[in-house]
Amino acid sequence: MINFLKRLLWITFAIFLIAVGVNMLLGPHEIAAGGITGLAIILEAMFGFERSVVVMIFNAGILVVTFIFLGKEIFLNTVIGASMLPFVMGIVPRMTLVQDTMLAMVVGSVVFGVAVHVLYSNKASSGGTAIPPLIFKKYFNLNTAVGLFITDGIVVILCLWVFSVDSFFYAVFSIFITSATMTYLESGLNKKKMVYIISEMHNEISQEIMHNVGRGVTIIPAKGAYKQNEMQMLMVTCHMRDYRQLVAVVDKYDKEAFMITDTVADVHGRGFTYESGSV
């Protein structure tokens, strides 16, 4: 029950962000950056249809597709988001929050990307064209950001017909920014440092890393190709905040130590995805 309420709060927050992005940032500048919300902006300009009504009608149809292809759990979460979106869009003020079109496009796209990421992280969506990327992900293992880019592209093309060339390119850039935001949030927030260390002082270095830095150390047998000499290579994975302390430990014992550092997108296991008394 607690987990459901927590997920519901996140879904509500994401729906609110989408409504703000459409009503206050993208919509006032006629930037139809894909999705049912973008289609709603276009249909409103063409026929005067209320945005929230368009979203409600299209979401009703997409719920059927969700139940068939994505199952009961995502269907139930989609019912929540799809039902909330037209209601929230109806109560969020329609105003120009940012006067500059370029700035409004950038901010609105980032806000939209954050919102969709939050929904996907909670196995939910706001309905509309947010559903096909989930289907592509499940059946074709296609990244959700790429899937969203493809489905939204169809809507964006309509901007050429309804609005202007400028609006079309703003919409295209908006999709790129939204996709980049989603991709970064999917992998960029959990980045860690992977460090390889070769030193004759490997015993001292590994002991201090374990005791003072609080990170585990893996010892890998290695062999130099030039001199064919046997050596020990240390492999350490640490949080970004611990990296400078780790480098200081290596410098303390061997300033000539050979180090290779890489930034990794995601790390799972003890000490990272869950805490433990030992690392």
PDB file of C-alpha atoms in Angstrom:
ATOM      1  CA  MET A   1       0.000   0.000   0.000  1.00  0.00           C
ATOM      2  CA  ILE A   2       2.821   2.384   0.891  1.00  0.00           C
ATOM      3  CA  ASN A   3       4.622   1.570  -2.353  1.00  0.00           C
ATOM      4  CA  PHE A   4       1.435   2.203  -4.325  1.00  0.00           C
ATOM      5  CA  LEU A   5       0.898   5.570  -2.674  1.00  0.00           C
ATOM      6  CA  LYS A   6       4.510   6.532  -3.321  1.00  0.00           C
ATOM      7  CA  ARG A   7       4.170   5.565  -6.985  1.00  0.00           C
ATOM      8  CA  LEU A   8       0.899   7.477  -7.211  1.00  0.00           C
ATOM      9  CA  LEU A   9       2.580  10.617  -5.894  1.00  0.00           C
ATOM     10  CA  TRP A  10       5.368  10.311  -8.481  1.00  0.00           C
ATOM     11  CA  ILE A  11       2.825   9.773 -11.267  1.00  0.00           C
ATOM     12  CA  THR A  12       0.830  12.810 -10.121  1.00  0.00           C
ATOM     13  CA  PHE A  13       4.001  14.909 -10.037  1.00  0.00           C
ATOM     14  CA  ALA A  14       4.941  13.811 -13.566  1.00  0.00           C
ATOM     15  CA  ILE A  15       1.466  14.559 -14.932  1.00  0.00           C
ATOM     16  CA  PHE A  16       1.633  18.024 -13.394  1.00  0.00           C
ATOM     17  CA  LEU A  17       4.996  18.646 -15.106  1.00  0.00           C
ATOM     18  CA  ILE A  18       3.550  17.604 -18.473  1.00  0.00           C
ATOM     19  CA  ALA A  19       0.599  19.953 -18.022  1.00  0.00           C
ATOM     20  CA  VAL A  20       2.945  22.828 -17.137  1.00  0.00           C
ATOM     21  CA  GLY A  21       5.132  22.056 -20.139  1.00  0.00           C
ATOM     22  CA  VAL A  22       2.185  22.060 -22.527  1.00  0.00           C
ATOM     23  CA  ASN A  23       0.089  24.931 -21.125  1.00  0.00           C
ATOM     24  CA  MET A  24       2.840  27.310 -20.031  1.00  0.00           C
ATOM     25  CA  LEU A  25       5.917  26.570 -22.142  1.00  0.00           C
ATOM     26  CA  LEU A  26       5.353  24.747 -25.442  1.00  0.00           C
ATOM     27  CA  GLY A  27       1.710  25.486 -26.233  1.00  0.00           C
ATOM     28  CA  PRO A  28       1.885  29.296 -26.069  1.00  0.00           C
ATOM     29  CA  HIS A  29       4.646  29.250 -28.691  1.00  0.00           C
ATOM     30  CA  GLU A  30       2.885  26.729 -30.981  1.00  0.00           C
ATOM     31  CA  ILE A  31       5.550  24.068 -30.409  1.00  0.00           C
ATOM     32  CA  ALA A  32       3.802  20.732 -30.988  1.00  0.00           C
ATOM     33  CA  ALA A  33       6.665  18.482 -29.933  1.00  0.00           C
ATOM     34  CA  GLY A  34       4.987  15.179 -30.632  1.00  0.00           C
ATOM     35  CA  GLY A  35       2.692  13.076 -28.511  1.00  0.00           C
ATOM     36  CA  ILE A  36      -1.017  13.408 -27.934  1.00  0.00           C
ATOM     37  CA  THR A  37      -0.367  16.756 -26.257  1.00  0.00           C
ATOM     38  CA  GLY A  38       1.359  17.992 -29.408  1.00  0.00           C
ATOM     39  CA  LEU A  39      -1.488  16.670 -31.535  1.00  0.00           C
ATOM     40  CA  ALA A  40      -3.922  18.455 -29.207  1.00  0.00           C
ATOM     41  CA  ILE A  41      -2.090  21.751 -29.793  1.00  0.00           C
ATOM     42  CA  ILE A  42      -2.350  21.213 -33.556  1.00  0.00           C
ATOM     43  CA  LEU A  43      -6.055  20.272 -33.518  1.00  0.00           C
ATOM     44  CA  GLU A  44      -6.822  23.245 -31.291  1.00  0.00           C
ATOM     45  CA  ALA A  45      -5.161  25.576 -33.807  1.00  0.00           C
ATOM     46  CA  MET A  46      -6.978  23.936 -36.743  1.00  0.00           C
ATOM     47  CA  PHE A  47     -10.482  23.414 -35.365  1.00  0.00           C
ATOM     48  CA  GLY A  48     -10.592  25.109 -31.974  1.00  0.00           C
ATOM     49  CA  PHE A  49     -10.900  21.819 -30.072  1.00  0.00           C
ATOM     50  CA  GLU A  50     -10.107  22.025 -26.373  1.00  0.00           C
ATOM     51  CA  ARG A  51      -6.704  20.424 -25.680  1.00  0.00           C
ATOM     52  CA  SER A  52      -7.827  18.475 -22.649  1.00  0.00           C
ATOM     53  CA  VAL A  53     -10.792  16.984 -24.558  1.00  0.00           C
ATOM     54  CA  VAL A  54      -8.544  15.815 -27.412  1.00  0.00           C
ATOM     55  CA  VAL A  55      -6.177  14.186 -24.923  1.00  0.00           C
ATOM     56  CA  MET A  56      -9.072  12.470 -23.149  1.00  0.00           C
ATOM     57  CA  ILE A  57     -10.520  11.006 -26.371  1.00  0.00           C
ATOM     58  CA  PHE A  58      -7.215   9.686 -27.708  1.00  0.00           C
ATOM     59  CA  ASN A  59      -6.174   8.300 -24.331  1.00  0.00           C
ATOM     60  CA  ALA A  60      -9.388   6.293 -24.120  1.00  0.00           C
ATOM     61  CA  GLY A  61      -8.373   4.433 -27.270  1.00  0.00           C
ATOM     62  CA  ILE A  62      -4.764   3.941 -26.249  1.00  0.00           C
ATOM     63  CA  LEU A  63      -5.823   2.273 -22.990  1.00  0.00           C
ATOM     64  CA  VAL A  64      -7.186  -0.670 -24.974  1.00  0.00           C
ATOM     65  CA  VAL A  65      -3.821  -1.093 -26.728  1.00  0.00           C
ATOM     66  CA  THR A  66      -2.020  -0.885 -23.397  1.00  0.00           C
ATOM     67  CA  PHE A  67      -4.088  -3.687 -21.880  1.00  0.00           C
ATOM     68  CA  ILE A  68      -3.492  -5.959 -24.872  1.00  0.00           C
ATOM     69  CA  PHE A  69       0.264  -5.484 -25.301  1.00  0.00           C
ATOM     70  CA  LEU A  70       1.632  -4.374 -21.933  1.00  0.00           C
ATOM     71  CA  GLY A  71      -0.469  -6.226 -19.390  1.00  0.00           C
ATOM     72  CA  LYS A  72      -2.627  -5.433 -16.410  1.00  0.00           C
ATOM     73  CA  GLU A  73      -0.040  -3.670 -14.189  1.00  0.00           C
ATOM     74  CA  ILE A  74       1.007  -1.032 -16.728  1.00  0.00           C
ATOM     75  CA  PHE A  75      -2.621  -0.753 -17.872  1.00  0.00           C
ATOM     76  CA  LEU A  76      -3.703   0.159 -14.342  1.00  0.00           C
ATOM     77  CA  ASN A  77      -0.888   2.689 -13.987  1.00  0.00           C
ATOM     78  CA  THR A  78      -1.720   4.099 -17.418  1.00  0.00           C
ATOM     79  CA  VAL A  79      -5.368   4.462 -16.427  1.00  0.00           C
ATOM     80  CA  ILE A  80      -4.207   6.697 -13.595  1.00  0.00           C
ATOM     81  CA  GLY A  81      -1.934   8.864 -15.747  1.00  0.00           C
ATOM     82  CA  ALA A  82      -4.214   8.934 -18.790  1.00  0.00           C
ATOM     83  CA  SER A  83      -7.192   9.945 -16.644  1.00  0.00           C
ATOM     84  CA  MET A  84      -5.289  12.571 -14.697  1.00  0.00           C
ATOM     85  CA  LEU A  85      -3.644  14.321 -17.660  1.00  0.00           C
ATOM     86  CA  PRO A  86      -6.734  15.888 -19.294  1.00  0.00           C
ATOM     87  CA  PHE A  87      -8.045  16.896 -15.860  1.00  0.00           C
ATOM     88  CA  VAL A  88      -4.753  18.510 -14.800  1.00  0.00           C
ATOM     89  CA  MET A  89      -4.360  20.184 -18.200  1.00  0.00           C
ATOM     90  CA  GLY A  90      -7.800  21.665 -17.631  1.00  0.00           C
ATOM     91  CA  ILE A  91      -6.863  23.250 -14.304  1.00  0.00           C
ATOM     92  CA  VAL A  92      -3.261  24.311 -14.963  1.00  0.00           C
ATOM     93  CA  PRO A  93      -3.358  27.950 -16.176  1.00  0.00           C
ATOM     94  CA  ARG A  94      -2.751  28.530 -19.877  1.00  0.00           C
ATOM     95  CA  MET A  95      -0.215  31.320 -19.843  1.00  0.00           C
ATOM     96  CA  THR A  96       3.111  32.264 -21.394  1.00  0.00           C
ATOM     97  CA  LEU A  97       5.576  31.479 -18.639  1.00  0.00           C
ATOM     98  CA  VAL A  98       8.655  32.254 -20.770  1.00  0.00           C
ATOM     99  CA  GLN A  99       8.512  34.960 -23.444  1.00  0.00           C
ATOM    100  CA  ASP A 100      11.524  33.871 -25.505  1.00  0.00           C
ATOM    101  CA  THR A 101      10.533  31.022 -27.840  1.00  0.00           C
ATOM    102  CA  MET A 102      13.920  29.301 -27.837  1.00  0.00           C
ATOM    103  CA  LEU A 103      14.190  29.359 -24.053  1.00  0.00           C
ATOM    104  CA  ALA A 104      10.607  28.153 -23.692  1.00  0.00           C
ATOM    105  CA  MET A 105      11.359  25.270 -26.054  1.00  0.00           C
ATOM    106  CA  VAL A 106      14.465  24.207 -24.118  1.00  0.00           C
ATOM    107  CA  VAL A 107      12.888  24.470 -20.675  1.00  0.00           C
ATOM    108  CA  GLY A 108       9.650  22.840 -21.811  1.00  0.00           C
ATOM    109  CA  SER A 109      11.507  19.955 -23.442  1.00  0.00           C
ATOM    110  CA  VAL A 110      13.599  19.278 -20.347  1.00  0.00           C
ATOM    111  CA  VAL A 111      10.499  19.419 -18.145  1.00  0.00           C
ATOM    112  CA  PHE A 112       8.705  17.031 -20.490  1.00  0.00           C
ATOM    113  CA  GLY A 113      11.696  14.647 -20.559  1.00  0.00           C
ATOM    114  CA  VAL A 114      11.876  14.564 -16.770  1.00  0.00           C
ATOM    115  CA  ALA A 115       8.148  13.895 -16.545  1.00  0.00           C
ATOM    116  CA  VAL A 116       8.166  11.012 -19.036  1.00  0.00           C
ATOM    117  CA  HIS A 117      11.219   9.485 -17.331  1.00  0.00           C
ATOM    118  CA  VAL A 118       9.446   9.582 -13.977  1.00  0.00           C
ATOM    119  CA  LEU A 119       6.405   7.893 -15.507  1.00  0.00           C
ATOM    120  CA  TYR A 120       8.473   5.180 -17.195  1.00  0.00           C
ATOM    121  CA  SER A 121      10.428   4.586 -13.977  1.00  0.00           C
ATOM    122  CA  ASN A 122       7.119   3.879 -12.242  1.00  0.00           C
ATOM    123  CA  LYS A 123       5.911   1.605 -15.061  1.00  0.00           C
ATOM    124  CA  ALA A 124       3.308   4.180 -15.999  1.00  0.00           C
ATOM    125  CA  SER A 125       2.613   6.712 -18.704  1.00  0.00           C
ATOM    126  CA  SER A 126       0.356   9.607 -19.524  1.00  0.00           C
ATOM    127  CA  GLY A 127      -1.155   7.564 -22.349  1.00  0.00           C
ATOM    128  CA  GLY A 128      -0.988   8.716 -25.957  1.00  0.00           C
ATOM    129  CA  THR A 129       2.274   8.251 -27.853  1.00  0.00           C
ATOM    130  CA  ALA A 130       4.066   7.432 -24.597  1.00  0.00           C
ATOM    131  CA  ILE A 131       2.673   3.900 -24.938  1.00  0.00           C
ATOM    132  CA  PRO A 132       4.286   2.778 -28.257  1.00  0.00           C
ATOM    133  CA  PRO A 133       7.843   3.263 -26.885  1.00  0.00           C
ATOM    134  CA  LEU A 134       6.973   0.925 -24.004  1.00  0.00           C
ATOM    135  CA  ILE A 135       5.721  -1.639 -26.509  1.00  0.00           C
ATOM    136  CA  PHE A 136       8.882  -1.251 -28.609  1.00  0.00           C
ATOM    137  CA  LYS A 137      10.965  -1.686 -25.458  1.00  0.00           C
ATOM    138  CA  LYS A 138       9.151  -4.853 -24.413  1.00  0.00           C
ATOM    139  CA  TYR A 139       9.026  -6.621 -27.772  1.00  0.00           C
ATOM    140  CA  PHE A 140      12.034  -5.208 -29.654  1.00  0.00           C
ATOM    141  CA  ASN A 141      14.317  -4.023 -26.801  1.00  0.00           C
ATOM    142  CA  LEU A 142      14.358  -0.545 -28.328  1.00  0.00           C
ATOM    143  CA  ASN A 143      15.450   2.267 -26.031  1.00  0.00           C
ATOM    144  CA  THR A 144      12.411   4.207 -24.826  1.00  0.00           C
ATOM    145  CA  ALA A 145      14.010   7.536 -25.785  1.00  0.00           C
ATOM    146  CA  VAL A 146      14.457   6.304 -29.370  1.00  0.00           C
ATOM    147  CA  GLY A 147      10.928   4.930 -29.451  1.00  0.00           C
ATOM    148  CA  LEU A 148       9.518   8.235 -28.258  1.00  0.00           C
ATOM    149  CA  PHE A 149      11.539  10.063 -30.910  1.00  0.00           C
ATOM    150  CA  ILE A 150      10.051   7.904 -33.680  1.00  0.00           C
ATOM    151  CA  THR A 151       6.413   8.166 -32.575  1.00  0.00           C
ATOM    152  CA  ASP A 152       6.622  11.881 -31.848  1.00  0.00           C
ATOM    153  CA  GLY A 153       8.230  12.543 -35.218  1.00  0.00           C
ATOM    154  CA  ILE A 154       4.984  11.689 -36.975  1.00  0.00           C
ATOM    155  CA  VAL A 155       3.123  14.401 -35.066  1.00  0.00           C
ATOM    156  CA  VAL A 156       5.883  16.949 -35.564  1.00  0.00           C
ATOM    157  CA  ILE A 157       5.620  16.701 -39.348  1.00  0.00           C
ATOM    158  CA  LEU A 158       2.100  18.130 -39.068  1.00  0.00           C
ATOM    159  CA  CYS A 159       3.646  21.376 -37.787  1.00  0.00           C
ATOM    160  CA  LEU A 160       4.760  22.152 -41.347  1.00  0.00           C
ATOM    161  CA  TRP A 161       1.174  22.070 -42.520  1.00  0.00           C
ATOM    162  CA  VAL A 162      -0.561  23.801 -39.604  1.00  0.00           C
ATOM    163  CA  PHE A 163       1.993  26.283 -38.266  1.00  0.00           C
ATOM    164  CA  SER A 164       5.282  27.308 -39.868  1.00  0.00           C
ATOM    165  CA  VAL A 165       8.753  26.094 -40.745  1.00  0.00           C
ATOM    166  CA  ASP A 166      10.035  27.752 -37.569  1.00  0.00           C
ATOM    167  CA  SER A 167       7.517  25.844 -35.441  1.00  0.00           C
ATOM    168  CA  PHE A 168       8.522  22.625 -37.187  1.00  0.00           C
ATOM    169  CA  PHE A 169      12.203  23.053 -36.375  1.00  0.00           C
ATOM    170  CA  TYR A 170      11.428  24.119 -32.805  1.00  0.00           C
ATOM    171  CA  ALA A 171       9.402  20.922 -32.433  1.00  0.00           C
ATOM    172  CA  VAL A 172      12.242  18.832 -33.896  1.00  0.00           C
ATOM    173  CA  PHE A 173      14.772  20.346 -31.509  1.00  0.00           C
ATOM    174  CA  SER A 174      12.306  19.843 -28.673  1.00  0.00           C
ATOM    175  CA  ILE A 175      12.147  16.105 -29.360  1.00  0.00           C
ATOM    176  CA  PHE A 176      15.946  15.877 -29.434  1.00  0.00           C
ATOM    177  CA  ILE A 177      16.201  17.654 -26.082  1.00  0.00           C
ATOM    178  CA  THR A 178      13.442  15.529 -24.542  1.00  0.00           C
ATOM    179  CA  SER A 179      15.110  12.321 -25.749  1.00  0.00           C
ATOM    180  CA  ALA A 180      18.527  13.479 -24.511  1.00  0.00           C
ATOM    181  CA  THR A 181      17.050  14.337 -21.113  1.00  0.00           C
ATOM    182  CA  MET A 182      15.442  10.910 -20.833  1.00  0.00           C
ATOM    183  CA  THR A 183      18.624   9.125 -21.910  1.00  0.00           C
ATOM    184  CA  TYR A 184      20.701  11.051 -19.385  1.00  0.00           C
ATOM    185  CA  LEU A 185      18.262  10.350 -16.581  1.00  0.00           C
ATOM    186  CA  GLU A 186      18.158   6.645 -17.459  1.00  0.00           C
ATOM    187  CA  SER A 187      21.911   6.256 -17.083  1.00  0.00           C
ATOM    188  CA  GLY A 188      23.608   9.538 -16.201  1.00  0.00           C
ATOM    189  CA  LEU A 189      22.473   9.971 -12.608  1.00  0.00           C
ATOM    190  CA  ASN A 190      24.058   6.731 -11.432  1.00  0.00           C
ATOM    191  CA  LYS A 191      27.531   7.208 -12.849  1.00  0.00           C
ATOM    192  CA  LYS A 192      30.473   5.738 -10.960  1.00  0.00           C
ATOM    193  CA  LYS A 193      34.253   5.621 -11.403  1.00  0.00           C
ATOM    194  CA  MET A 194      35.962   2.406 -12.446  1.00  0.00           C
ATOM    195  CA  VAL A 195      39.677   2.592 -11.609  1.00  0.00           C
ATOM    196  CA  TYR A 196      42.464   0.182 -12.592  1.00  0.00           C
ATOM    197  CA  ILE A 197      45.738   0.532 -10.670  1.00  0.00           C
ATOM    198  CA  ILE A 198      49.091  -1.102 -11.360  1.00  0.00           C
ATOM    199  CA  SER A 199      51.718  -0.547  -8.674  1.00  0.00           C
ATOM    200  CA  GLU A 200      54.374  -2.457  -6.776  1.00  0.00           C
ATOM    201  CA  MET A 201      52.712  -1.100  -3.622  1.00  0.00           C
ATOM    202  CA  HIS A 202      49.435  -2.813  -4.453  1.00  0.00           C
ATOM    203  CA  ASN A 203      49.119  -4.452  -1.025  1.00  0.00           C
ATOM    204  CA  GLU A 204      49.385  -1.172   0.886  1.00  0.00           C
ATOM    205  CA  ILE A 205      47.154   0.666  -1.598  1.00  0.00           C
ATOM    206  CA  SER A 206      44.416  -1.969  -1.537  1.00  0.00           C
ATOM    207  CA  GLN A 207      44.377  -2.117   2.276  1.00  0.00           C
ATOM    208  CA  GLU A 208      43.972   1.636   2.671  1.00  0.00           C
ATOM    209  CA  ILE A 209      41.323   1.811  -0.044  1.00  0.00           C
ATOM    210  CA  MET A 210      39.285  -0.824   1.772  1.00  0.00           C
ATOM    211  CA  HIS A 211      39.697   0.672   5.235  1.00  0.00           C
ATOM    212  CA  ASN A 212      39.762   4.445   4.604  1.00  0.00           C
ATOM    213  CA  VAL A 213      37.904   4.915   1.319  1.00  0.00           C
ATOM    214  CA  GLY A 214      35.428   2.148   2.134  1.00  0.00           C
ATOM    215  CA  ARG A 215      35.476   0.512  -1.281  1.00  0.00           C
ATOM    216  CA  GLY A 216      36.088  -3.090  -2.218  1.00  0.00           C
ATOM    217  CA  VAL A 217      39.173  -4.020  -4.243  1.00  0.00           C
ATOM    218  CA  THR A 218      39.554  -6.810  -6.787  1.00  0.00           C
ATOM    219  CA  ILE A 219      43.076  -8.100  -7.460  1.00  0.00           C
ATOM    220  CA  ILE A 220      43.604  -9.208 -11.062  1.00  0.00           C
ATOM    221  CA  PRO A 221      46.768 -11.066 -12.125  1.00  0.00           C
ATOM    222  CA  ALA A 222      48.407  -9.222 -15.046  1.00  0.00           C
ATOM    223  CA  LYS A 223      51.448  -9.597 -17.238  1.00  0.00           C
ATOM    224  CA  GLY A 224      53.426  -6.888 -19.013  1.00  0.00           C
ATOM    225  CA  ALA A 225      53.794  -7.550 -22.730  1.00  0.00           C
ATOM    226  CA  TYR A 226      57.209  -5.853 -23.112  1.00  0.00           C
ATOM    227  CA  LYS A 227      59.151  -7.330 -20.188  1.00  0.00           C
ATOM    228  CA  GLN A 228      56.829 -10.303 -19.644  1.00  0.00           C
ATOM    229  CA  ASN A 229      56.876  -9.523 -15.915  1.00  0.00           C
ATOM    230  CA  GLU A 230      54.106 -10.704 -13.603  1.00  0.00           C
ATOM    231  CA  MET A 231      52.184  -8.015 -11.701  1.00  0.00           C
ATOM    232  CA  GLN A 232      49.002  -7.407  -9.750  1.00  0.00           C
ATOM    233  CA  MET A 233      46.355  -5.018 -11.023  1.00  0.00           C
ATOM    234  CA  LEU A 234      43.760  -3.529  -8.679  1.00  0.00           C
ATOM    235  CA  MET A 235      40.226  -2.847  -9.852  1.00  0.00           C
ATOM    236  CA  VAL A 236      38.107  -0.464  -7.779  1.00  0.00           C
ATOM    237  CA  THR A 237      34.605   0.873  -8.377  1.00  0.00           C
ATOM    238  CA  CYS A 238      33.699   3.952  -6.357  1.00  0.00           C
ATOM    239  CA  HIS A 239      31.236   6.800  -6.119  1.00  0.00           C
ATOM    240  CA  MET A 240      32.193  10.040  -7.855  1.00  0.00           C
ATOM    241  CA  ARG A 241      32.576  11.715  -4.460  1.00  0.00           C
ATOM    242  CA  ASP A 242      35.185   9.108  -3.385  1.00  0.00           C
ATOM    243  CA  TYR A 243      37.378   9.355  -6.465  1.00  0.00           C
ATOM    244  CA  ARG A 244      39.684  12.151  -5.301  1.00  0.00           C
ATOM    245  CA  GLN A 245      40.260  10.401  -1.997  1.00  0.00           C
ATOM    246  CA  LEU A 246      41.162   7.214  -3.847  1.00  0.00           C
ATOM    247  CA  VAL A 247      43.665   9.065  -6.058  1.00  0.00           C
ATOM    248  CA  ALA A 248      45.206  10.608  -2.935  1.00  0.00           C
ATOM    249  CA  VAL A 249      45.672   7.131  -1.432  1.00  0.00           C
ATOM    250  CA  VAL A 250      47.462   5.902  -4.578  1.00  0.00           C
ATOM    251  CA  ASP A 251      49.708   8.998  -4.664  1.00  0.00           C
ATOM    252  CA  LYS A 252      50.526   8.514  -1.003  1.00  0.00           C
ATOM    253  CA  TYR A 253      52.208   5.158  -1.657  1.00  0.00           C
ATOM    254  CA  ASP A 254      53.282   5.380  -5.301  1.00  0.00           C
ATOM    255  CA  LYS A 255      53.251   8.596  -7.305  1.00  0.00           C
ATOM    256  CA  GLU A 256      54.394   6.649 -10.370  1.00  0.00           C
ATOM    257  CA  ALA A 257      51.537   4.135 -10.196  1.00  0.00           C
ATOM    258  CA  PHE A 258      49.818   3.460 -13.510  1.00  0.00           C
ATOM    259  CA  MET A 259      46.093   4.281 -13.299  1.00  0.00           C
ATOM    260  CA  ILE A 260      43.263   3.987 -15.797  1.00  0.00           C
ATOM    261  CA  THR A 261      39.980   5.625 -14.866  1.00  0.00           C
ATOM    262  CA  ASP A 262      36.690   5.237 -16.674  1.00  0.00           C
ATOM    263  CA  THR A 263      33.202   6.550 -15.971  1.00  0.00           C
ATOM    264  CA  VAL A 264      30.583   3.808 -15.955  1.00  0.00           C
ATOM    265  CA  ALA A 265      26.872   4.427 -16.381  1.00  0.00           C
ATOM    266  CA  ASP A 266      25.410   1.927 -13.942  1.00  0.00           C
ATOM    267  CA  VAL A 267      26.641  -0.313 -11.138  1.00  0.00           C
ATOM    268  CA  HIS A 268      24.620  -2.975  -9.366  1.00  0.00           C
ATOM    269  CA  GLY A 269      25.519  -4.970  -6.275  1.00  0.00           C
ATOM    270  CA  ARG A 270      26.557  -4.685  -2.667  1.00  0.00           C
ATOM    271  CA  GLY A 271      27.535  -1.184  -1.648  1.00  0.00           C
ATOM    272  CA  PHE A 272      25.805   0.433  -4.635  1.00  0.00           C
ATOM    273  CA  THR A 273      22.237  -0.754  -5.285  1.00  0.00           C
ATOM    274  CA  TYR A 274      21.831  -1.686  -1.616  1.00  0.00           C
ATOM    275  CA  GLU A 275      23.822  -0.901   1.482  1.00  0.00           C
ATOM    276  CA  SER A 276      25.668  -3.455   3.561  1.00  0.00           C
ATOM    277  CA  GLY A 277      27.907  -3.523   6.560  1.00  0.00           C
ATOM    278  CA  SER A 278      30.817  -4.613   4.389  1.00  0.00           C
ATOM    279  CA  VAL A 279      31.745  -3.423   0.957  1.00  0.00           C
TER     280      VAL A 279
END
